[in-house]
Each structure stands twice: as C-alpha cells, then as structure tokens.
XYZ file of C-alpha atoms in Angstrom:
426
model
C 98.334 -164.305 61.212
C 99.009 -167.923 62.424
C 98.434 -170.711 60.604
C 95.695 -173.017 61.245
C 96.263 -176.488 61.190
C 94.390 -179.259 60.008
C 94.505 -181.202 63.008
C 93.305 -178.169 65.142
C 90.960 -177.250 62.086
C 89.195 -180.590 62.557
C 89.000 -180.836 66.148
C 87.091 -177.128 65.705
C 84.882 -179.047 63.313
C 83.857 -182.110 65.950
C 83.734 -180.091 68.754
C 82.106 -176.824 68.323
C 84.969 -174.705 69.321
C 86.980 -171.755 68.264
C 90.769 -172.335 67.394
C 91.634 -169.831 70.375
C 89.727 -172.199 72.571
C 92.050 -175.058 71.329
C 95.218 -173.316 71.899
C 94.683 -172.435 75.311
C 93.472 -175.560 76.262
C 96.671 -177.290 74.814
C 98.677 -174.528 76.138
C 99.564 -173.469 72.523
C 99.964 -174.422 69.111
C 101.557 -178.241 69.075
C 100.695 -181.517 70.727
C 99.564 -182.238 67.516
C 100.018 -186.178 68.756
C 97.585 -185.918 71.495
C 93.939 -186.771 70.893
C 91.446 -184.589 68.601
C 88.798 -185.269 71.131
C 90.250 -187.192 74.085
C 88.451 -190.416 75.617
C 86.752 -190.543 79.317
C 89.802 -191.216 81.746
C 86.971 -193.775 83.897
C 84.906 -196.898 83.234
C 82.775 -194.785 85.629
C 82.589 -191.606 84.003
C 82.009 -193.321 80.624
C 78.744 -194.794 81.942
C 77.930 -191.515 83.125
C 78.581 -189.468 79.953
C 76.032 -192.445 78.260
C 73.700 -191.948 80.586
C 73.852 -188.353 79.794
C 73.271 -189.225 76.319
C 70.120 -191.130 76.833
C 68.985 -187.920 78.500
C 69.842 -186.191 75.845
C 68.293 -188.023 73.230
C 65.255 -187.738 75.059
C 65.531 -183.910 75.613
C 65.749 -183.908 71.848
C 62.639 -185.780 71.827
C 60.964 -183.943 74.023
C 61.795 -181.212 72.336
C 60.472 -181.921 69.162
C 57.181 -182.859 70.504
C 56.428 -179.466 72.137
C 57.804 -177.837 68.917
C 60.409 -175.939 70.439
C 61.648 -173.231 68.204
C 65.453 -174.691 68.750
C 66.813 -176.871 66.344
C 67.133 -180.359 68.666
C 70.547 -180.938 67.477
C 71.533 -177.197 68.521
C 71.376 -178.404 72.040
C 75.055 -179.161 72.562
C 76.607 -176.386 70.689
C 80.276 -177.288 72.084
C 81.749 -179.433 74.126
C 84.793 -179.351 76.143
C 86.827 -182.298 76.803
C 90.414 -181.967 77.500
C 89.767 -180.678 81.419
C 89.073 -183.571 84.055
C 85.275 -182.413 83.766
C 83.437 -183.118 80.847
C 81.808 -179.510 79.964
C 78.763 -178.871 77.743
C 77.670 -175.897 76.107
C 73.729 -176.296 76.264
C 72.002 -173.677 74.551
C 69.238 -171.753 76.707
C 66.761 -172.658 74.858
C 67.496 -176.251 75.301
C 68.511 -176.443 79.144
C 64.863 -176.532 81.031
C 64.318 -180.146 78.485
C 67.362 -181.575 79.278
C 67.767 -181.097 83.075
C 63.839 -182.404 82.865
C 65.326 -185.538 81.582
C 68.965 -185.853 82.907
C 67.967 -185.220 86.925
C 66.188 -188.193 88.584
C 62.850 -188.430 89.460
C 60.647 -190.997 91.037
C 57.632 -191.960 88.469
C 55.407 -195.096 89.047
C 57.709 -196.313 91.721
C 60.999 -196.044 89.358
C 63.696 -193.434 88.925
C 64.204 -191.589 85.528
C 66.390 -189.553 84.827
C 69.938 -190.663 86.055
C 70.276 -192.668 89.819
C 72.555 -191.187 91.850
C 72.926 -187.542 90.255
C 73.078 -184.800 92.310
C 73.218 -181.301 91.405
C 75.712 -178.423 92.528
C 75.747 -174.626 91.375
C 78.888 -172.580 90.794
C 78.547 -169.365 89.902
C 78.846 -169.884 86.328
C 78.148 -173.441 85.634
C 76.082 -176.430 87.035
C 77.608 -179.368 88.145
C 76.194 -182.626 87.658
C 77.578 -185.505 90.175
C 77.141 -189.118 90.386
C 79.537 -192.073 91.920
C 80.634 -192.585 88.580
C 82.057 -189.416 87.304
C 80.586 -185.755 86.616
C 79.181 -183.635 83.966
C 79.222 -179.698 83.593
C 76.809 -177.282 82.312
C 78.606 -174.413 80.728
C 77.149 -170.788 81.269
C 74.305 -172.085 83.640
C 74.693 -169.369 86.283
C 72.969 -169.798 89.729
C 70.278 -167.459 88.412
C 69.243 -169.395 85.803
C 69.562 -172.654 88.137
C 66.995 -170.841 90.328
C 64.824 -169.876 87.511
C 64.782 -173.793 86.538
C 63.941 -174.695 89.884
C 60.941 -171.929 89.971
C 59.560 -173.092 86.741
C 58.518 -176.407 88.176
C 62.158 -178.567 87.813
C 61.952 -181.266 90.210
C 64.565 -181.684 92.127
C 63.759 -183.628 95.364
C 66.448 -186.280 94.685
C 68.774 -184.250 92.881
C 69.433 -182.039 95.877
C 69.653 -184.491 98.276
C 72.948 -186.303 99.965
C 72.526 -189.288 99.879
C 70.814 -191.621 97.638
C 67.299 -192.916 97.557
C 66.678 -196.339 98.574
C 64.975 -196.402 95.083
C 68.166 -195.387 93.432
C 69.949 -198.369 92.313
C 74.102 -197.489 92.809
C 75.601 -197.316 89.002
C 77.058 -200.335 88.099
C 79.210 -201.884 85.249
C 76.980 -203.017 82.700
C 79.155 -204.491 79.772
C 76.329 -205.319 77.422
C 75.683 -201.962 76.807
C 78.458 -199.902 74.309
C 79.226 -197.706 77.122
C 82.736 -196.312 75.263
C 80.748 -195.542 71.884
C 77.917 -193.877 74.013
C 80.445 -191.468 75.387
C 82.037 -190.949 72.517
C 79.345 -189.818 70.556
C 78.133 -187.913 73.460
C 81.635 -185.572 73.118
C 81.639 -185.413 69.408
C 77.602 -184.155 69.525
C 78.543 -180.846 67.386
C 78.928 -183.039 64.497
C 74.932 -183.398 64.165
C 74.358 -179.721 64.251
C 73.183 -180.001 60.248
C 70.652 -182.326 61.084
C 66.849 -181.843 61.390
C 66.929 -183.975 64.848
C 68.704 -186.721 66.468
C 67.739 -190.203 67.907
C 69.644 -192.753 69.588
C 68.277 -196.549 70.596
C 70.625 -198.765 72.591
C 70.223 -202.920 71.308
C 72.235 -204.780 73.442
C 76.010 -204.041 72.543
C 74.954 -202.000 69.588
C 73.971 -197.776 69.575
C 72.112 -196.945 66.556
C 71.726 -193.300 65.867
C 69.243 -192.272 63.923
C 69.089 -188.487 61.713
C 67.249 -186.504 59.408
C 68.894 -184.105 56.763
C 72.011 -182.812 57.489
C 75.790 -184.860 56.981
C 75.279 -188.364 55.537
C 75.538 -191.400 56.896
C 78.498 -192.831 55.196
C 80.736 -189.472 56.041
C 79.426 -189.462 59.765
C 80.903 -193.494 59.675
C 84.055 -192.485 57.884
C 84.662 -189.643 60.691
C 84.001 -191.469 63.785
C 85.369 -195.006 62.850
C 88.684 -193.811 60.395
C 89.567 -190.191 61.340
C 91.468 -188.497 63.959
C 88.184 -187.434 65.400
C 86.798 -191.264 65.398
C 86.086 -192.797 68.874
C 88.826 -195.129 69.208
C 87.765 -199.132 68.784
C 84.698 -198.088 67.040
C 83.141 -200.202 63.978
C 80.166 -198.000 62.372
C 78.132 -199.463 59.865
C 76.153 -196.724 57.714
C 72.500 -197.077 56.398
C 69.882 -195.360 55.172
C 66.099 -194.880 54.990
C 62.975 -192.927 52.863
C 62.898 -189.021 53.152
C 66.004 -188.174 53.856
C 66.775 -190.272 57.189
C 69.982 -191.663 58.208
C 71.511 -194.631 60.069
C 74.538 -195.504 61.626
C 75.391 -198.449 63.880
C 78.059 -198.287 66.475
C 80.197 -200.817 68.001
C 83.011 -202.263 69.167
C 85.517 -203.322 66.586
C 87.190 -206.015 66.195
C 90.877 -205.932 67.454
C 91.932 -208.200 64.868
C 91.255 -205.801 62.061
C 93.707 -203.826 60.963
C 93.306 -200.066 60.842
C 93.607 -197.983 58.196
C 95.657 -194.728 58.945
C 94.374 -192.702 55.930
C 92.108 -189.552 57.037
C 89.004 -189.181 55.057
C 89.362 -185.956 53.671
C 86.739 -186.965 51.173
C 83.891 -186.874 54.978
C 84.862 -184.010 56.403
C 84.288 -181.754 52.832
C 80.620 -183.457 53.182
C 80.144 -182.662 56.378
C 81.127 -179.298 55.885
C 78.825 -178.903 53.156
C 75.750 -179.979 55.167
C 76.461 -179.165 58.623
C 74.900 -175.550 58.743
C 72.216 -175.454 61.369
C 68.721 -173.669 60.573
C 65.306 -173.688 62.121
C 63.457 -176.257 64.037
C 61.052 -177.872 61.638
C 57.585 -178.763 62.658
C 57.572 -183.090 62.079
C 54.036 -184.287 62.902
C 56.094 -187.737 62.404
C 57.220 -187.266 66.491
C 53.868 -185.624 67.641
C 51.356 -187.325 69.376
C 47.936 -187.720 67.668
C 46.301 -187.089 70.784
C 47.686 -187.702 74.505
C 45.287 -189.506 76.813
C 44.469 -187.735 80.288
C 45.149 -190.491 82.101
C 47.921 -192.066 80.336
C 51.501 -191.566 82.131
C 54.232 -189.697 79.937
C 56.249 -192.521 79.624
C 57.483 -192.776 76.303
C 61.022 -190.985 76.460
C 61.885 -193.778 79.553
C 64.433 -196.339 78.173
C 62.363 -199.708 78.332
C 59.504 -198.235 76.633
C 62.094 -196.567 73.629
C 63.243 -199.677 73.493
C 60.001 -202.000 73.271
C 58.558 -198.992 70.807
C 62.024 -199.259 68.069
C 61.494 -203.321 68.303
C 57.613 -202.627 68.294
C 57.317 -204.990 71.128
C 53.728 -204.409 71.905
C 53.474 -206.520 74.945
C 56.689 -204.861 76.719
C 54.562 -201.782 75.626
C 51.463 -203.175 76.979
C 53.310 -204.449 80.498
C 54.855 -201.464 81.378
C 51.858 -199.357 80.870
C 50.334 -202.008 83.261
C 53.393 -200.968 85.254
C 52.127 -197.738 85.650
C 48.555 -197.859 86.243
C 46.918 -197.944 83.477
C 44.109 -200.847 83.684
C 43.655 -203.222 80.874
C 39.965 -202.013 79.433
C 41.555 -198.750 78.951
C 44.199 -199.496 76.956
C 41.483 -201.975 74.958
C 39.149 -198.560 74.845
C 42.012 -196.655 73.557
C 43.387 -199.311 71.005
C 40.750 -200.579 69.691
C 41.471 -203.853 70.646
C 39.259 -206.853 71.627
C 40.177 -207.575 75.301
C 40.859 -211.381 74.189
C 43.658 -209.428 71.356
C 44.965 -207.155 74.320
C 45.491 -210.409 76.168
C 46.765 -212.297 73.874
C 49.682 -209.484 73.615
C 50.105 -209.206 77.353
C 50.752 -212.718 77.259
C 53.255 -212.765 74.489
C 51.803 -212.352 71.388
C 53.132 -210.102 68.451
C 51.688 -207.740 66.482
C 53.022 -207.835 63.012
C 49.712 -205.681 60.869
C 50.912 -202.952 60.188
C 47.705 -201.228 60.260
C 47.084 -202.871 63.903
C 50.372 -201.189 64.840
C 49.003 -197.846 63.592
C 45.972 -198.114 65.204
C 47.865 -198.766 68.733
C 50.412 -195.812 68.016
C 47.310 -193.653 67.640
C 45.388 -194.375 70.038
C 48.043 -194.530 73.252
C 49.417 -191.365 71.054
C 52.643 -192.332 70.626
C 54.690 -191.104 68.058
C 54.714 -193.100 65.064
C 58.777 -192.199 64.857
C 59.134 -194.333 68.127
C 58.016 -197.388 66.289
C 59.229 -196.794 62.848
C 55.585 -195.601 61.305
C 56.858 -191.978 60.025
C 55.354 -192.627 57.115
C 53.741 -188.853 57.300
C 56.535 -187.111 57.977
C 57.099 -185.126 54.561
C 60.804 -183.957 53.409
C 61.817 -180.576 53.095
C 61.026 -179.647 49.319
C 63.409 -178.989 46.901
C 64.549 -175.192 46.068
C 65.922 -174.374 43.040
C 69.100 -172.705 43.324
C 71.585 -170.012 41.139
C 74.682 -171.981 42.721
C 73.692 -174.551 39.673
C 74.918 -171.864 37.492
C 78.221 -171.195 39.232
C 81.426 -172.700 37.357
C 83.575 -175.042 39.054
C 86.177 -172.029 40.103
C 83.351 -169.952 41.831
C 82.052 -173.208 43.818
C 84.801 -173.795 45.225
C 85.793 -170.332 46.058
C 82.486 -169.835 48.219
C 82.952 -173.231 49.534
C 86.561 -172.377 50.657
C 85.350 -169.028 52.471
C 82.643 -170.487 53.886
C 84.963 -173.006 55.378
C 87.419 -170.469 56.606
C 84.527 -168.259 58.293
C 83.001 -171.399 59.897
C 86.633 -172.777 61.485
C 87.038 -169.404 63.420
C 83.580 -169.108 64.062
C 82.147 -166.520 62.294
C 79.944 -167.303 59.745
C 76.412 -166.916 59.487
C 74.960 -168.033 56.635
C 73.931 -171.603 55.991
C 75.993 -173.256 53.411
C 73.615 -174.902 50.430
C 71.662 -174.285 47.968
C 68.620 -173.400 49.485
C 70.438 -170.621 51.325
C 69.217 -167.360 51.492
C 72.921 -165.991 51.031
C 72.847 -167.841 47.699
C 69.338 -166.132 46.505
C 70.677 -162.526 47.380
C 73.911 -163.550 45.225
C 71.756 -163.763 42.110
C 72.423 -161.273 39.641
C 69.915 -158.576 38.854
C-alpha cells in the first residue's frame, strides 16, 4: 500500500478530496513543492471566484432560512483547483439556492446575482462565464440544469450574449480583499464541521463568521501559517457567546517575516471538529414574520452590509430604493414618522431594544444585525469517551483520521457521537 504523505494528507483535509484524486491531478505521487491549494492565475478570475463567494454566503443564508435539511456548510463538499477552471462540488441539495443567488437577475432596477455571468451546459457540468474568469459546477448534468430552469430559475440574463445595459462590466475594485475572498472560496471544505457560515466584506477586510465546528484560532493558524494558508494573508481570530466564531482576513504586511513552522497543533483540532451532521433549526436567521409587500432584499450586498454595521438609514434608503413608502416602514417599525425621518436623514439608532423592534418588524433576521441573542447552543451530551485512557483516545482518534483522509468514514468524530454511545460497554 503506498504511503500517504502529509503534504497530500493535508491538501485532502482543505479540499475535500480523495488522495487518488490528488495523484492524478499531479500526475503522481511528488511535486510535493507545488502549492497545497494553488492561487487564481487572474486578477480577473479572483474577483470572480469572490463574487462567487458572496453568492455563496448568501445561498447559505438562504438556506438556513427555509430550513433546508442540508447542513449550509455541506454545500461545497470539494473543490478542485489545480485545472485552469475552478470546479465545485455542490451538493444537490444545495444547487437550486446557490444558482438562485450566483446567476443575475434584475430586482428594483439593479442586478443581483453576478453582472456579466452567463451560463453554459456540458453534459456533466455547468459552466459559469463572466469577462473575468469562470466557475464550474461539478456533476450538474444538463438534466438537472433543465430541471433548475423548470422549477422557476430565472435565467433571462444568464442565457443571453451579450450583456444588459444594466450590467455594469466587472471591474478592478482594490478596496475589496479580492485574493482572501478567493482563497477562502477554494479552501470552503474546511467549514464542513460548522453549524453555518457567514461572510461580511468591510472595506479591505472579510470577516467570516461560524457556529460550532473548528475554532477560530486553528482556522487562523491554517489559512495564515500552513501550507494550506492563502498566501499574504493576516487572520486575526475572535470569538463570541454560544459557540460562534470570528476570523478577520487580510492582507499582510510584507514586512513581516513569516514563520515556516506548520501548525500541526490546527490541523489535530480541526480534525477533531470537522465532522459534518444535520442542519439545525436556528430561529436566530429566521424571520419573525415577512411582510407581503416587503422586497426580499436582505441577502443583496448593501443591505448585508448596512444590517452587520446596523446602519438603519442605509437600511431605511434602500428599502426606499425599492418601493417601499415611508408610512409603511413607520407601520411596520413602530416608529414615529418624525423617528423614521430622522434616520432617513442620518440619524443612528443605538437602543438596542429600538433595533429589535425594527429587526422584527421588517423581519429581518436578528443574525444580520448581530441580535442572536435567541439562538440557543446545542446542549451538552455526556459521553463514555470521558472514560477512555489516554492510549484508547488516541487510537480512535488515529483511525478516525485514517478513514476520513481516504474518504471513508462515516461516523462523526466527538463525543456526542452516536458511534461513541454504541461503544459503551454492556
């Protein structure tokens, strides 16, 4: 039997595939030099794979709203990255949300989605093209393209050939951390613990936002000091109340000086948490109610944006934007109509029960804007593993680790495993 490498071993780890895949992408077992997880080749295609992330995030989102019985962060279940085209591995489940959000679409006079994307079929994948570069969908046959399409996918622009005069031609837009975007965008596998995924763009800053799953500090370790980090990367780790994480991303400085040591210590966490299981059902990132006649625009990137900042007037504007007239949103508020316009014309909003009141009634979800204050942690199980000596711990851990590098296991790794109740003695 061959041996398996720790370089290769790792690159399994980040990118959700099998040592065989690796091989035969690298054309065997060395070029241990070249990149775990190679870097977009184009300024172009790197704006393209963030866009694709924003998408993404938001087909996460969207996906946790409807309660979809797929885990969010199962969406991406491997990527492929060392072929010109960028491939992703989107679980069925997932695919209807994340085309929904990915192709553009004209809403109050703007495009979502992504300008400029158009999309082409293959008989067993789905191309998605745009001036700047191109994504593929792995395993999307025509059939299930057509079966999209049939279910109510819109896809005026995206099957067009030329662009929309509304479609604004993808330019360079340096404020935004484009590189760490794309990055995180290839290495998406190594959420697959978590309960969800979120990702808000401030200025030249991502911040990614979890639940459950790897910590913070060994997600930072990983993508800023390990052979699977996205080159000139700075991530700063943080952490919130019931079991949310935080990591910043961002350019580093080039004056620093890089440490070469891999941290072993982060990829043995990871490993320990990065099982997926079950969507969970977060009333945290449901609406309270949705309003007939308000628009669905809460997954567009302005209103994210104004929402994580809880910039009520941006809020306020570009529901204004999009028809909705100023006594309703008073009606729906609970507002005076002097307080509504004092926000429209650039007041704050710092109560926090005021800000509660205004999630509530537009129904947005009080995630968006930092309110999760209902959104209750898994409890704790107890667990036989507590009873294990130090030799059988790390015996199960080791096979579980060997199962899960060639792709085979399928039992969640923890305590509150199933795997680890059947193991108790009678």
């Amino acid at each position: 039997m061959p041996t398996i490498s720790p370089h290769l071993v790792k690159r399994c780890w980040c990118t959700g595939e099998t040592p065989n895949m690796v091989r035969r992408q690298r054309g065997g077992t060395g070029a241990e030099s070249r990149p775990l997880v190679p870097s977009a080749r184009t300024a172009g295609q790197r704006r393209l794979e963030a866009a694709v992330l924003e998408a993404a995030h938001r087909a996460m989102s969207r996906m946790r709203r409807r309660g979809c019985a797929l885990r969010p962060t199962s969406l991406v279940n491997r990527v492929r990255s060392d072929s010109a085209v960028l491939g992703l591995q989107v679980d069925d489940a997932g695919l209807d949300h994340l085309l929904a959000e990915v192709l553009p679409v004209v809403v109050g006079g703007r495009v979502r989605g992504v300008p400029g994307l158009r999309v082409h079929p293959r008989r067993d994948s789905l191309d998605l093209r745009s001036p700047d570069g191109e994504v593929r969908l792995l395993g999307v046959t025509r059939g299930r393209w057509r079966q999209a399409v049939a279910a109510g996918l819109p896809v005026d622009l995206a099957q067009r050939d030329g662009l929309d005069p509304r479609e604004s031609p993808p330019g360079p837009d340096e404020a935004r951390p484009v590189d760490q975007m794309s990055g995180v965008l290839r290495r998406l596998p190594l959420w697959r613990g978590a309960a969800w995924l979120d990702g808000v763009v401030v200025g030249d800053v991502l911040e990614l936002y979890w639940r459950g799953g790897p910590r913070a500090e060994s997600v930072a370790a990983i993508l800023a000091g390990s052979g699977c980090g996205i080159p000139g990367t700075a991530a700063v780790p943080y952490g919130f109340r019931n079991a949310v994480r935080g990591l910043t991303l961002s350019a580093a400085d080039p004056r620093a000086v890089a440490t070469p040591v891999e941290p072993e210590w982060a990829w043995v966490e990871w490993l320990a948490a990065t099982a997926p299981g079950p969507a969970l059902d977060e009333r945290a990132v449901r609406p309270s109610h949705v309003g007939a006649d308000l628009p669905d625009v809460w997954e567009q990137r302005e209103m994210r944006a104004a929402l994580a900042a809880r910039d009520i007037a941006t809020v306020y504007r570009l529901l204004r934007h999009h028809g909705v007239p100023r006594d309703r949103i008073v009606a729906l508020t609970g507002q005076s109509d002097e307080d509504v316009g004092r926000v429209l014309a650039g007041g704050r909003v710092e109560a926090y029960d005021t800000l509660t009141d205004i999630a509530k009634g537009l129904g947005v979800p009080f995630g968006y804007m930092g309110l999760a204050h209902d959104e209750q942690p898994p409890a704790d199980t107890a667990c036989y593993c507590a009873n294990l000596d130090e030799r059988a711990k790390r015996d199960r851990f080791l096979a579980h680790a060997a199962l899960l590098t060639v792709g085979t296991a399928t039992t969640t790794w923890g305590c509150p495993a199933a795997a680890c109740r059947s193991a108790r003695p009678a």
